[in-house]
Amino acid sequence: MIIYLFLAADLPGAMKRIKTGMPHINKQIQIAVALVFTTSIALAQNIRNNPSSNHGNKFEQLGTLLPDANTYRTASGAPGHQYWQQRADYVIAAELDEKKLRLNGEEKITYYNNSPDVLTYLWLQLDENQHNPTNDANYFDGSQKHLPLTVGQLQGYDVKKNLEGYGVNIISVTDSSGKALPYTINLTMMRIDLPRALQPRQKFVFRIKWNYKLPERMKIGGRGGFERFDDNGQCVFTITQWYPRMCVYSDYQGWNHKQFTGRGEFALVFGNFEVSMKVPADHVVGATGVCTNLTEVLTAGQLDRWKRSLTSTTPVEIIDLDLAKEREQKPDSTHFKTWKFKAENVRDFAWGSSRKFVWDAMGVKIEGKQVMAMSFYPKESYGLYNKYSTKTVAHTLRVYSKHTIAYPYPTAISVEAANGMEYPMICFNYGRTDADGTYSSRTKYGMLTVIIHEVGHNFFPMIVNSDERQWSWMDEGLNTFVQFLTEQEFDNNYPSARGPAHKIVDYMRIPKSQLEPIMTNSENINNFGSNAYAKPATALNILRETIMGRELFDHAFKEYSRRWAFRHPSPADFFRTMEDASGVDLDWFWRGWFYDIEPVDISLDSAFVFTASSPEKVKVEYDTILAREPREAFKHISGIRNRQNGMHFLVDEDTLLRDFYYYYKPGRDTVADVVNRYENFSIPDQQEMKLYENLFYYELHFRNKGGLVMPIIIKWTFKDGSEEVEYINAYIWRKNENRVSKVFVKNKEVVAITLDPYKETADIDENNNTLSRLPEPSRFDLFKTKTMGRGQNNESNPMKKQLNEGKR
Ligand SMILES: [Zn+2]
């Protein structure tokens, strides 16, 4: 799923001056003396854990915070030699009743007990019971009165009435011979009691018949259901979390039957699927897996175009816009067609069906293997999806395959359905043009981002099958991180909302009482987008760019993906593998970023300079050192390195992807002047000092105000205008987590010192990072939330103006 924060805008920064500090003589230093640039900040006490000690436990190993290793999961983070997992195969026949807006289904489940345990019952998920008026998930949530009251609000309070008729009807549960099996429904979970205990290495075959009323997603919410369009009442059906599904039974938590309330997504076991869906004859179906009867459901012309698309490197429309429009206008077909699909080794199965769908496809080579990238979309999104969707699917598969494992499935589908939700090989996204065919930058990048994100979920958690209902960060955080890499490889100027460290600063700054650790259960998170998506994604980007370096990080991240592809990893397996494969001690990092809520705020409290040269007092006035020229748009470290490394960006390789927004750059504010000064004292000394007389010694004093220990990154700006950036490992804090100092030797005079110049560490207060203050780039964008899907009319759309003026 995606929760989306978006859009950059630069605002003028506030101009700040620093005060000149008081001279300070350090008598311990024989050679000389110094003074001082100092910030005006008082050295307030900020020792959290133990005021009498400089040690907290920030560098201690995680130890008991992690579960003990065993034969199923090793201490290195890999599956152990006795690792096991369950399997479930499904044969499902479904029928979409468009007139009654119901879904009827019948399934045969073959459940394989690969565990060493004897099972006397099985647990299944009934997610559609989220909408059952007696089991309603909304009862888990508080509510309050709104004044003034509207009819809509009054209606909204009457949840039981609104949900009348919804929820799963279980018609029968039988064994393979047709004999009824006893079952018990507990809200969104169903327990089936086995006639005989299921022994290790045995399988059990049973059948379930069920049906349910399809929810109108846009009105009552939910993962699946239908959207009805205003112009002619036609619908797009998205059939998801729709059949009784086996819960995960695992070595580390037994049955996971944590109730579904709509947020914590799901965890399921791998298996093979054969699914047939009977739908109106003028519908098109897109689904997990491969369609096995295209010759029965397509015309000869459509089948020809499908065959052409297999080797085409640009999308081919198998169902084109004219046909989709024609089907909407004609009377609905009263005949039916049955589409048949097969999918192997997947954790779930989903599908979409509509007579509104355009369908395009093209082949993409992933490490020598052919994969079909495809899109299904209504006419309302044609202007965006036809140009971008399938090519973005292909791009996503290529970049994710590079960073994880080669995409193993035969298809990957993007469906435009005014939302953002993922399933194996198929996902549902948003992005519609205005009626005149134009769109805003926000809609365009929102669409690209949601497609990359949801297609990316194929890897996390559809292949690397973590438990979403327990740990949202394990799929959303890891996925949002690789999404960022994929965006940056799309276009070096891609306005990524999540990933760069400086984008998380506003969240890290909020009061501690409102913050939760990343290691918080999915259902209990308040700031879901920031906590489960942005913060873990940022942390991983910091690991890659700042702590570990790309080479060590990429190897370890790939190793985690390889070890846990088609398996069920836990948080400890991730933490351990990243260390095990890289040789970097990261316990302090997991502790600070994943188990704690402290922010980064490293303060440069004072800087002393001393020299071995003459006592002449030098006084330098400098006022425009860092403001010599208009400041360029801020560029994050990943973007800079990608460009330096000569990365090829998709928009350069495929210039068809360039549009109005590629060329359009909003105006940037320039920086006003910055005033500062420093004084340099020095005293004469012994002869041997001559050796050092042309050198400058800078003693810098740092304070950890935020609490979260991080590397110290220093940019030195020299008098001759040149610059140097130095990285000091976070270990500098290991003996004193609150204050450290360090002397640096330079052969040139320094006129300015700036901490974290590329904003890599998510430092929440930049006012104490520098001697020359620069205005901060605006973070206006961070807390603008975007409503997904429809209704983009209220945003600025300069493309429309361009269109009206007849340009481009
Ligand atoms: Zn997601």
Tab-separated table of N, CA and C and ligand atoms in Angstrom, residues 1-2 453 457 476 533, ligand 1:
chain	number	residue	atom	x	y	z
A	1	MET	N	0.851	-1.182	0.000
A	1	MET	CA	0.000	0.000	0.000
A	1	MET	C	0.887	1.233	0.000
A	2	ILE	N	0.337	2.337	-0.483
A	2	ILE	CA	1.109	3.572	-0.438
A	2	ILE	C	0.330	4.619	0.321
A	453	HIS	N	6.270	2.159	-6.730
A	453	HIS	CA	6.109	1.615	-5.381
A	453	HIS	C	5.351	0.281	-5.401
A	457	HIS	N	6.564	-3.681	-4.745
A	457	HIS	CA	6.093	-4.603	-3.696
A	457	HIS	C	6.148	-6.063	-4.128
A	476	GLU	N	7.081	-2.010	3.650
A	476	GLU	CA	6.930	-0.628	3.176
A	476	GLU	C	8.257	0.130	3.220
A	533	TYR	N	7.115	4.017	6.416
A	533	TYR	CA	7.645	4.185	5.053
A	533	TYR	C	8.905	5.055	5.054
B	1	ZN	ZN	3.380	0.058	0.004
